[in-house]
Short mmCIF file of C-alpha atoms and ligand atoms in Angstrom, two decimals:
data_model
loop_
_atom_site.label_atom_id
_atom_site.label_comp_id
_atom_site.label_asym_id
_atom_site.label_seq_id
_atom_site.Cartn_x
_atom_site.Cartn_y
_atom_site.Cartn_z
CA MET A 1 0.03 -0.06 -0.09
CA THR A 2 1.49 3.21 -0.81
CA THR A 3 1.14 6.14 1.76
CA PRO A 4 -0.11 9.29 0.68
CA PRO A 5 2.10 12.08 1.87
CA ALA A 6 1.20 13.93 5.31
CA LEU A 7 -0.68 17.15 5.02
CA ALA A 8 0.93 20.35 6.83
CA ALA A 9 -1.96 21.70 9.37
CA ALA A 10 -2.11 25.13 7.15
CA PRO A 11 -4.99 27.21 7.63
CA HIS A 12 -7.87 26.94 4.79
CA GLN A 13 -6.19 23.45 3.73
CA LEU A 14 -8.69 21.48 2.11
CA HIS A 15 -8.95 17.73 2.21
CA THR A 16 -10.25 16.83 -0.75
CA SER A 17 -11.20 13.04 -1.91
CA PRO A 18 -11.47 11.89 -5.29
CA GLU A 19 -14.15 9.41 -4.50
CA HIS A 20 -17.78 10.20 -4.64
CA PRO A 21 -20.15 10.54 -1.49
CA ASP A 22 -23.34 9.28 -3.20
CA LEU A 23 -22.88 6.03 -1.06
CA LEU A 24 -25.93 4.45 -2.39
CA GLU A 25 -25.73 5.93 -6.09
CA LEU A 26 -29.16 7.70 -5.78
CA ALA A 27 -28.23 9.60 -8.69
CA ARG A 28 -29.04 6.25 -10.81
CA HIS A 29 -32.45 7.14 -10.69
CA LEU A 30 -32.26 10.62 -12.06
CA GLN A 31 -32.89 10.59 -15.94
CA PRO A 32 -29.78 11.11 -18.07
CA ALA A 33 -30.52 15.30 -18.58
CA GLU A 34 -30.03 15.66 -14.57
CA ARG A 35 -27.64 13.35 -14.02
CA GLN A 36 -25.64 15.95 -15.98
CA ARG A 37 -26.99 18.97 -14.96
CA LEU A 38 -26.20 17.40 -11.55
CA GLN A 39 -22.77 16.99 -12.15
CA GLN A 40 -22.28 20.16 -13.27
CA ILE A 41 -23.82 21.26 -9.68
CA GLU A 42 -21.37 19.14 -8.15
CA GLU A 43 -18.33 20.46 -10.14
CA PHE A 44 -18.93 24.21 -9.48
CA ALA A 45 -19.82 23.51 -5.71
CA GLN A 46 -16.71 21.66 -5.06
CA GLY A 47 -14.52 23.81 -7.63
CA ARG A 48 -15.93 27.02 -6.38
CA ILE A 49 -18.19 27.16 -3.34
CA ARG A 50 -16.01 25.05 -1.27
CA PRO A 51 -12.86 26.72 -1.02
CA GLU A 52 -14.40 30.42 -1.36
CA SER A 53 -16.96 29.77 1.68
CA ILE A 54 -13.91 28.89 4.38
CA GLU A 55 -12.75 32.76 4.79
CA PRO A 56 -16.39 34.32 4.32
CA TRP A 57 -17.53 31.82 6.83
CA ASN A 58 -14.92 33.45 9.01
CA GLN A 59 -15.33 36.58 8.40
CA GLU A 60 -19.51 36.26 8.59
CA GLU A 61 -19.46 37.62 4.87
CA LEU A 62 -21.74 36.50 2.20
CA PRO A 63 -20.13 35.65 -1.00
CA ARG A 64 -22.96 37.39 -3.28
CA HIS A 65 -20.57 36.40 -6.24
CA LEU A 66 -21.27 32.60 -6.04
CA LEU A 67 -24.81 33.22 -5.37
CA GLU A 68 -25.07 34.80 -9.00
CA GLU A 69 -22.89 31.94 -10.56
CA ALA A 70 -25.45 29.56 -8.65
CA GLY A 71 -27.92 31.58 -10.33
CA GLU A 72 -26.45 30.83 -13.78
CA LEU A 73 -26.87 27.47 -13.21
CA GLY A 74 -30.52 27.83 -12.59
CA LEU A 75 -30.00 26.94 -8.59
CA GLY A 76 -32.57 29.37 -7.81
CA GLU A 77 -35.44 27.82 -9.58
CA VAL A 78 -35.20 24.23 -9.28
CA PHE A 79 -38.38 24.26 -7.16
CA VAL A 80 -40.21 25.51 -10.00
CA ASP A 81 -38.50 24.71 -13.07
CA GLY A 82 -39.98 20.99 -13.19
CA SER A 83 -36.92 18.99 -11.68
CA SER A 84 -37.79 16.03 -10.08
CA HIS A 85 -37.75 16.05 -6.52
CA LEU A 86 -34.85 13.69 -6.44
CA PHE A 87 -32.78 16.03 -8.55
CA GLN A 88 -33.66 19.08 -6.12
CA GLY A 89 -32.77 17.27 -3.15
CA LEU A 90 -29.44 15.76 -4.71
CA ALA A 91 -28.32 19.48 -6.07
CA HIS A 92 -29.10 20.62 -2.13
CA ALA A 93 -27.32 18.10 -0.89
CA ALA A 94 -24.25 18.90 -3.29
CA LEU A 95 -24.30 22.53 -2.21
CA ALA A 96 -24.42 21.43 1.36
CA ARG A 97 -21.43 19.43 0.61
CA ALA A 98 -19.65 22.14 -0.23
CA ASP A 99 -21.22 24.98 2.49
CA VAL A 100 -24.10 24.19 4.75
CA SER A 101 -24.62 28.11 4.69
CA ILE A 102 -25.01 28.70 0.95
CA SER A 103 -27.01 25.50 0.67
CA ALA A 104 -29.46 27.42 3.57
CA VAL A 105 -29.56 30.38 1.51
CA VAL A 106 -30.37 28.93 -1.87
CA GLY A 107 -32.88 26.41 -0.28
CA ILE A 108 -34.91 28.99 1.53
CA HIS A 109 -34.86 30.99 -1.65
CA ASN A 110 -36.26 27.97 -3.27
CA GLU A 111 -39.08 26.46 -1.02
CA LEU A 112 -39.84 29.56 1.12
CA ILE A 113 -39.19 32.48 -1.16
CA VAL A 114 -39.58 31.52 -4.79
CA GLY A 115 -41.98 28.29 -4.08
CA THR A 116 -44.28 30.35 -2.16
CA ILE A 117 -44.68 33.51 -4.35
CA ASP A 118 -45.16 31.31 -7.25
CA SER A 119 -48.16 29.12 -5.36
CA LEU A 120 -49.59 32.22 -3.36
CA GLY A 121 -48.65 34.94 -5.04
CA SER A 122 -50.67 37.20 -7.35
CA GLU A 123 -49.87 37.66 -10.99
CA GLN A 124 -48.72 40.95 -10.53
CA HIS A 125 -46.32 39.84 -7.42
CA LYS A 126 -45.19 36.84 -10.18
CA ARG A 127 -44.24 39.27 -12.70
CA GLU A 128 -42.75 41.97 -10.38
CA TRP A 129 -40.49 39.27 -8.31
CA LEU A 130 -40.00 36.15 -9.82
CA PRO A 131 -37.59 36.98 -13.03
CA GLY A 132 -34.90 38.38 -10.44
CA LEU A 133 -35.26 35.90 -7.54
CA ARG A 134 -35.28 32.91 -9.92
CA SER A 135 -32.23 34.41 -11.49
CA LEU A 136 -30.72 34.97 -7.91
CA ARG A 137 -30.03 38.38 -9.19
CA GLN A 138 -32.45 39.36 -6.29
CA LEU A 139 -32.84 37.74 -3.06
CA GLY A 140 -35.62 37.52 -0.41
CA ALA A 141 -36.27 37.30 3.19
CA PHE A 142 -38.74 34.89 4.94
CA CYS A 143 -39.83 36.42 8.09
CA LEU A 144 -41.98 34.82 10.62
CA THR A 145 -39.94 33.86 13.73
CA GLU A 146 -40.48 36.84 16.09
CA PRO A 147 -38.43 37.51 19.32
CA GLU A 148 -40.75 36.42 21.56
CA HIS A 149 -42.11 33.67 19.73
CA GLY A 150 -39.94 30.84 18.01
CA SER A 151 -41.49 27.66 18.21
CA ASP A 152 -44.87 28.93 19.29
CA VAL A 153 -45.13 31.31 16.52
CA ALA A 154 -48.21 30.02 15.11
CA GLY A 155 -50.35 31.12 18.07
CA GLY A 156 -48.21 33.71 19.57
CA LEU A 157 -47.18 35.80 16.25
CA THR A 158 -47.75 39.52 17.11
CA THR A 159 -46.65 41.36 14.13
CA SER A 160 -49.60 43.16 13.00
CA ALA A 161 -50.98 44.08 9.72
CA THR A 162 -54.26 46.80 9.79
CA GLN A 163 -55.97 47.56 6.57
CA GLN A 164 -56.37 51.37 6.45
CA ALA A 165 -59.50 53.14 4.96
CA ASP A 166 -57.31 53.91 1.71
CA GLY A 167 -56.71 50.18 1.38
CA GLN A 168 -52.99 50.66 2.77
CA TRP A 169 -51.92 48.00 5.12
CA HIS A 170 -49.85 49.04 8.19
CA ILE A 171 -47.58 46.10 9.03
CA GLN A 172 -46.08 46.75 12.75
CA GLY A 173 -43.71 44.61 14.80
CA ALA A 174 -40.46 42.76 15.04
CA LYS A 175 -38.79 39.52 13.57
CA ARG A 176 -35.83 37.57 14.42
CA TRP A 177 -33.30 35.52 13.20
CA ILE A 178 -34.31 36.22 9.96
CA GLY A 179 -31.82 34.94 7.10
CA LEU A 180 -30.63 37.52 4.42
CA GLY A 181 -32.60 40.07 6.17
CA THR A 182 -29.72 42.58 6.10
CA VAL A 183 -29.17 41.99 2.05
CA ALA A 184 -32.53 41.18 0.68
CA ASP A 185 -34.63 42.97 -1.96
CA VAL A 186 -38.12 41.89 -0.62
CA ALA A 187 -39.21 40.46 2.70
CA LEU A 188 -42.24 38.08 2.83
CA VAL A 189 -43.42 38.79 5.85
CA TRP A 190 -46.14 37.04 8.10
CA ALA A 191 -48.29 39.26 10.25
CA ARG A 192 -51.62 39.16 12.35
CA ASP A 193 -54.57 40.92 10.27
CA THR A 194 -56.09 42.83 12.84
CA ALA A 195 -59.62 42.54 11.43
CA ASP A 196 -59.69 38.39 11.62
CA ALA A 197 -56.87 37.58 13.57
CA GLN A 198 -55.50 35.50 10.83
CA ILE A 199 -51.99 35.28 10.00
CA LYS A 200 -51.49 36.57 6.14
CA GLY A 201 -48.40 36.78 3.99
CA PHE A 202 -46.95 40.26 2.51
CA LEU A 203 -44.59 41.09 0.22
CA VAL A 204 -42.61 44.21 1.68
CA PRO A 205 -39.83 45.34 -0.59
CA THR A 206 -36.97 46.15 2.09
CA SER A 207 -36.43 49.60 0.49
CA THR A 208 -39.90 50.57 2.04
CA PRO A 209 -39.41 53.09 5.01
CA GLY A 210 -39.83 51.78 7.80
CA TYR A 211 -37.92 48.29 7.28
CA GLN A 212 -35.00 47.91 9.02
CA ALA A 213 -32.74 45.04 9.95
CA GLN A 214 -29.59 44.38 12.06
CA LYS A 215 -27.35 41.72 11.22
CA ILE A 216 -26.77 39.25 14.32
CA SER A 217 -23.20 38.58 14.64
CA GLN A 218 -21.26 36.12 16.53
CA LYS A 219 -23.19 32.95 15.61
CA THR A 220 -21.16 29.51 15.74
CA GLY A 221 -22.93 28.15 12.69
CA LEU A 222 -24.30 29.30 9.15
CA ARG A 223 -22.31 32.32 9.73
CA ILE A 224 -22.30 33.14 6.04
CA MET A 225 -26.23 33.48 6.10
CA GLN A 226 -26.80 37.00 7.44
CA ASN A 227 -29.37 36.42 10.07
CA ALA A 228 -31.16 39.67 11.21
CA ASP A 229 -33.11 41.33 13.86
CA ILE A 230 -36.08 43.18 11.79
CA THR A 231 -38.14 45.87 12.73
CA LEU A 232 -41.43 46.77 10.71
CA ASP A 233 -43.17 50.12 11.06
CA VAL A 234 -44.43 50.25 7.18
CA LEU A 235 -47.29 51.15 4.93
CA VAL A 236 -47.43 48.82 1.66
CA PRO A 237 -50.38 48.92 -0.59
CA GLU A 238 -53.38 46.38 -0.90
CA THR A 239 -51.63 44.62 -3.18
CA ALA A 240 -48.79 43.55 -1.15
CA LEU A 241 -50.92 40.81 0.33
CA MET A 242 -50.41 37.56 -1.36
CA PRO A 243 -54.02 36.35 -2.13
CA GLY A 244 -53.00 32.62 -1.33
CA ALA A 245 -51.43 33.32 1.76
CA SER A 246 -54.73 34.26 4.10
CA SER A 247 -54.16 32.02 7.22
CA PHE A 248 -51.16 30.33 8.91
CA ALA A 249 -51.99 26.98 7.04
CA ALA A 250 -50.28 28.59 3.92
CA ALA A 251 -47.16 28.94 5.80
CA GLY A 252 -47.03 25.49 7.28
CA GLU A 253 -47.35 24.06 3.53
CA GLY A 254 -44.15 25.76 2.48
CA LEU A 255 -42.77 24.69 5.94
CA ARG A 256 -43.32 20.96 5.25
CA GLY A 257 -41.53 20.91 2.39
CA SER A 258 -38.45 22.87 3.61
CA ARG A 259 -38.37 20.64 6.63
CA ALA A 260 -37.66 17.73 4.18
CA TRP A 261 -35.36 19.94 2.30
CA VAL A 262 -33.39 20.29 5.79
CA GLY A 263 -32.75 16.46 5.65
CA TRP A 264 -30.63 16.95 2.41
CA GLN A 265 -28.70 19.38 3.91
CA ALA A 266 -28.01 17.09 6.64
CA VAL A 267 -26.86 14.37 3.77
CA GLY A 268 -24.45 16.67 2.02
CA ALA A 269 -23.33 17.76 5.52
CA GLN A 270 -22.37 14.53 6.19
CA GLN A 271 -20.93 13.72 2.94
CA ALA A 272 -18.54 16.64 3.72
CA LEU A 273 -17.73 15.24 6.90
CA LEU A 274 -16.61 11.77 5.26
CA ASP A 275 -14.67 13.91 2.77
CA ILE A 276 -13.12 15.61 4.85
CA SER A 277 -12.07 13.27 7.96
CA ARG A 278 -11.10 10.29 5.44
CA SER A 279 -8.84 12.67 3.47
CA TYR A 280 -7.39 13.84 6.71
CA ALA A 281 -7.12 10.04 8.19
CA ARG A 282 -4.81 9.15 4.92
CA SER A 283 -2.37 12.15 4.96
CA ARG A 284 -2.03 12.70 8.57
CA GLN A 285 0.97 10.58 9.93
CA GLN A 286 1.31 9.18 13.76
CA PHE A 287 3.32 6.39 15.26
CA GLY A 288 4.89 6.06 11.75
CA LYS A 289 1.78 5.38 10.09
CA PRO A 290 -1.53 6.97 8.24
CA LEU A 291 -4.35 7.37 10.88
CA ALA A 292 -6.06 5.86 8.71
CA SER A 293 -4.45 2.26 9.21
CA PHE A 294 -6.23 2.61 12.79
CA GLN A 295 -8.91 0.54 14.01
CA MET A 296 -10.70 3.50 16.11
CA ILE A 297 -10.29 5.64 13.10
CA GLN A 298 -11.51 3.34 10.64
CA THR A 299 -14.59 2.60 12.99
CA ALA A 300 -15.18 6.36 13.35
CA LEU A 301 -15.37 6.73 9.61
CA ALA A 302 -17.52 3.77 9.36
CA LYS A 303 -19.93 4.95 11.75
CA VAL A 304 -20.09 8.47 9.73
CA ALA A 305 -20.29 6.44 6.36
CA GLY A 306 -23.51 4.47 8.03
CA ASN A 307 -24.65 7.44 9.38
CA LEU A 308 -24.87 8.93 5.99
CA ALA A 309 -26.08 6.00 4.13
CA VAL A 310 -29.21 5.76 6.71
CA SER A 311 -29.69 9.39 5.63
CA THR A 312 -29.66 9.22 2.13
CA ALA A 313 -31.68 6.40 1.99
CA LEU A 314 -34.20 7.78 3.89
CA MET A 315 -34.28 11.28 1.81
CA GLY A 316 -34.12 9.33 -1.42
CA GLU A 317 -37.55 7.56 -0.25
CA LEU A 318 -38.79 10.52 0.79
CA SER A 319 -38.48 12.48 -2.59
CA ARG A 320 -40.32 9.03 -4.12
CA LEU A 321 -43.34 9.75 -1.56
CA GLN A 322 -43.05 13.69 -2.55
CA SER A 323 -43.47 12.61 -6.23
CA GLU A 324 -46.45 11.07 -4.96
CA GLU A 325 -47.66 13.85 -2.93
CA LYS A 326 -47.56 11.76 -0.09
CA LEU A 327 -45.18 13.89 1.84
CA THR A 328 -46.76 14.67 5.24
CA MET A 329 -45.61 16.99 7.84
CA MET A 330 -45.21 13.91 10.37
CA ARG A 331 -42.88 12.47 7.84
CA ALA A 332 -40.97 15.79 6.69
CA SER A 333 -40.58 16.58 10.42
CA LEU A 334 -39.69 12.65 11.60
CA ALA A 335 -36.83 13.39 8.94
CA LYS A 336 -35.27 16.48 9.68
CA ALA A 337 -35.26 15.74 13.18
CA THR A 338 -33.83 12.27 12.61
CA LEU A 339 -31.33 12.98 9.94
CA THR A 340 -30.23 16.28 11.85
CA ARG A 341 -29.47 14.19 15.01
CA LEU A 342 -27.62 11.53 13.16
CA ALA A 343 -25.78 14.59 11.45
CA ARG A 344 -24.59 15.97 14.95
CA GLU A 345 -23.32 12.57 15.81
CA SER A 346 -21.46 12.26 12.59
CA ALA A 347 -19.89 15.95 13.19
CA ALA A 348 -18.82 15.08 16.34
CA LEU A 349 -17.09 11.92 15.10
CA ALA A 350 -15.28 13.34 12.24
CA ARG A 351 -14.22 16.52 14.28
CA GLU A 352 -12.24 14.26 16.57
CA THR A 353 -10.65 12.58 13.69
CA LEU A 354 -8.62 15.58 12.79
CA GLY A 355 -7.21 16.13 16.52
CA GLY A 356 -6.68 19.59 17.40
CA ASN A 357 -6.95 20.61 13.98
CA GLY A 358 -10.91 19.55 14.26
CA ILE A 359 -11.42 22.67 16.50
CA LEU A 360 -9.84 25.04 14.43
CA SER A 361 -12.54 27.15 12.40
CA THR A 362 -10.14 27.65 9.34
CA HIS A 363 -10.46 23.61 8.83
CA GLU A 364 -13.63 22.46 7.52
CA ALA A 365 -14.60 20.14 10.31
CA ALA A 366 -15.32 22.81 12.68
CA LYS A 367 -17.18 24.42 10.06
CA VAL A 368 -19.36 21.81 9.01
CA ALA A 369 -20.04 20.91 12.90
CA GLY A 370 -20.90 24.40 13.75
CA ASP A 371 -23.27 24.60 10.68
CA ILE A 372 -24.72 21.36 11.74
CA GLU A 373 -26.09 23.00 15.23
CA ALA A 374 -27.82 25.56 13.46
CA ILE A 375 -29.74 23.09 11.09
CA TYR A 376 -30.61 20.77 14.12
CA THR A 377 -32.53 24.22 15.53
CA TYR A 378 -33.99 26.09 12.68
CA GLU A 379 -36.90 25.35 10.60
CA GLY A 380 -38.60 24.08 13.90
CA SER A 381 -36.28 23.08 16.43
CA HIS A 382 -35.47 19.19 16.91
CA GLY A 383 -37.52 18.98 19.71
CA ILE A 384 -41.00 20.16 18.19
CA ASN A 385 -40.27 18.42 15.21
CA LEU A 386 -39.95 15.42 17.23
CA LEU A 387 -43.38 16.27 19.05
CA ILE A 388 -44.91 16.85 15.91
CA ALA A 389 -44.08 13.03 14.70
CA GLY A 390 -45.27 12.05 18.63
CA ARG A 391 -48.92 13.90 18.38
CA ASP A 392 -49.02 12.11 14.93
CA LEU A 393 -47.77 8.70 16.63
CA THR A 394 -50.01 9.29 19.31
CA GLY A 395 -53.11 11.60 18.65
CA VAL A 396 -52.21 13.75 21.85
CA SER A 397 -50.38 17.01 21.24
CA ALA A 398 -47.47 17.61 24.14
CA PHE A 399 -46.77 20.68 22.81
CA VAL A 400 -49.79 22.80 22.44
C1 FAD B 501 -29.23 29.97 12.05
C2 FAD B 501 -30.85 30.03 12.16
C3 FAD B 501 -31.53 30.84 11.00
C4 FAD B 501 -32.78 31.04 10.87
N1 FAD B 501 -33.51 31.06 10.08
C5 FAD B 501 -34.75 31.75 10.02
C6 FAD B 501 -35.45 32.64 8.90
O1 FAD B 501 -34.48 32.82 8.09
N2 FAD B 501 -36.67 32.48 9.06
C7 FAD B 501 -37.36 32.57 10.33
O2 FAD B 501 -38.69 33.16 10.17
N3 FAD B 501 -36.85 32.13 11.18
C8 FAD B 501 -35.51 31.49 10.91
N4 FAD B 501 -34.93 30.94 12.38
C9 FAD B 501 -35.81 30.68 13.30
C10 FAD B 501 -36.04 29.12 13.66
O3 FAD B 501 -36.76 28.69 13.00
C11 FAD B 501 -35.96 29.17 15.57
O4 FAD B 501 -34.91 29.50 15.83
C12 FAD B 501 -36.77 28.05 15.70
O5 FAD B 501 -38.23 27.63 15.44
C13 FAD B 501 -36.74 27.71 17.35
O6 FAD B 501 -37.39 29.05 18.02
P1 FAD B 501 -36.54 29.73 19.17
O7 FAD B 501 -35.03 29.97 18.85
O8 FAD B 501 -37.09 31.06 19.33
O9 FAD B 501 -36.75 28.70 20.37
P2 FAD B 501 -37.48 28.78 21.34
O10 FAD B 501 -38.66 28.61 20.55
O11 FAD B 501 -37.52 29.54 22.63
O12 FAD B 501 -37.00 27.07 21.99
C14 FAD B 501 -36.01 27.04 23.07
C15 FAD B 501 -35.90 25.38 23.15
O13 FAD B 501 -37.01 24.82 24.12
C16 FAD B 501 -37.77 23.84 23.19
N5 FAD B 501 -39.05 23.85 23.26
C17 FAD B 501 -40.02 25.13 23.34
N6 FAD B 501 -41.49 24.82 23.18
C18 FAD B 501 -41.22 23.51 23.76
C19 FAD B 501 -42.22 22.55 23.97
N7 FAD B 501 -43.68 23.10 24.06
N8 FAD B 501 -42.02 21.29 24.73
C20 FAD B 501 -40.96 20.81 24.89
N9 FAD B 501 -39.89 21.79 24.18
C21 FAD B 501 -40.24 22.95 23.64
C22 FAD B 501 -36.97 23.92 22.06
O14 FAD B 501 -36.88 22.74 21.16
C23 FAD B 501 -35.93 24.44 22.27
O15 FAD B 501 -35.01 23.53 22.46
C24 FAD B 501 -33.65 30.63 12.08
C25 FAD B 501 -33.17 30.14 13.18
C26 FAD B 501 -31.70 30.16 13.20
C27 FAD B 501 -30.94 29.45 14.34
#
C-alpha cells in the first residue's frame, strides 16, 4: 500500500477526496439530463463554493458572487422549473457538501421565497419578483420567527397588519433570525390581520421606509447566512397581500417541504464530514503510520458513512413520496429531526478524527460541525419536530 504524504496543518487546507460520496448511488435514478446537470452543480460546488466559502464563513460575510454564479446554473429556480424531487434534493445536498450556509440560502430561497410567491402570490407579484429571484440576482427574506415567539409562533405571532381606509396595509412588529434580512430585496412577512386575527403573508420591498434590519453577529454556525433582527413599521399597498396566503396553514405548507429539504442538507453535510475526515486520516501520520490505519479511526469513519447511508436512503424514499404527493408533515418532521441528529453525531466523530485541527474554524470539520448545530434548530427545533411526529403517533399533542 502506498502512503500518501502528510498534509501540513495549514489554515484553509482542503482535504479533497476523489471518491464520490453518493454511497447509495441515488443519482442513478435520475434521467440522463438531470444527471448531467447534477454533475455540473457538483463541480461548481466543489471547485468554487467549497474553497471560496471558508474565509467568508470566518468573516461572517456573504459571498454574493457565488450566488450569482449559482443562479447561472439555474439553482435559484429548481423548485419551480419542473425538476424531479430527487434532483432537487441531490442538488441541495451537493451545495451543502460544499457549504451548508450557501445551501441554506439557496434552499430557503427555492422552497420558501420563490415557491411561496409562485404558489400563493398574485400574477402581479409573480411578474414583479420572480424573474429576478429565479436568477438569484435578487434575494428574498422569509420573516416568520419573532423575538418572543419561536416554537410557538403559530399561536403567538404578534406582528400586526391593519388595513387602512384607503386600502393600504400598516404592518408593525419585530422579527428575529431572518436569513438575508440585511441584504434581501424583498421580505415575505407573516403578520396577523387585526380585523380577523388570521396570519397572512405580505411582500414588502426592503426599500420601504420603516423596514430596518440589524445583522445578528457572533453565530457559531451558518455564519455566511446573514441572519437579522428586523423591525417593521411600514405602509404597503393593498396589493402587497399574497392572495393565497390568508391563514397560517399557507405558511405550514411551505414549512413541510422545507423541513424535508433540511434532511438533504444533513446528507450533504455528512458527505462533507466523510470527505474531510477520510482525507485527513489518510494523510496525517502518527506513530509512523497514517491515521487511517488505526482501528478506532476506521470505526469512526465507518460510523459516519453508516449515518450518511441511512440519511441518504431515507431522503431518497422521501423524494419518491413527494413525487406521489404523499409528503405529510409527520414524515417531513421525522426526517428533519432524525437526520440532523445523525449529522450531529457524525460531526462529533469526524472532528475528533482531526485531533486539534478539528476545532479550528479555518479547517472544514469545525465549520461543518457548527453549521450542523444551526440546522438542528432551525425550520422548527429538533424537539418540536419530534413532538410533531409524537402527536401523529399518539394522537395527543405534547406541545400545544
Ligand atoms: C441560523 C438560523 C436561521 C434561521 N432562519 C430563519 C429565517 O430565515 N426565518 C425565520 O422566520 N426564522 C428563522 N430561524 C428561526 C428558527 O426557526 C427558530 O430558531 C426555531 O423555530 C426555534 O425557535 P427559538 O429559537 O425561538 O427557540 P424556542 O422556541 O425559544 O425554544 C427553545 C428550546 O425549547 C424547546 N421547546 C420550546 N417549546 C417546547 C415545548 N412545548 N415542549 C418541549 N420543548 C419545547 C425547543 O425545542 C428548544 O430546544 C432561524 C434560526 C436559526 C438559528
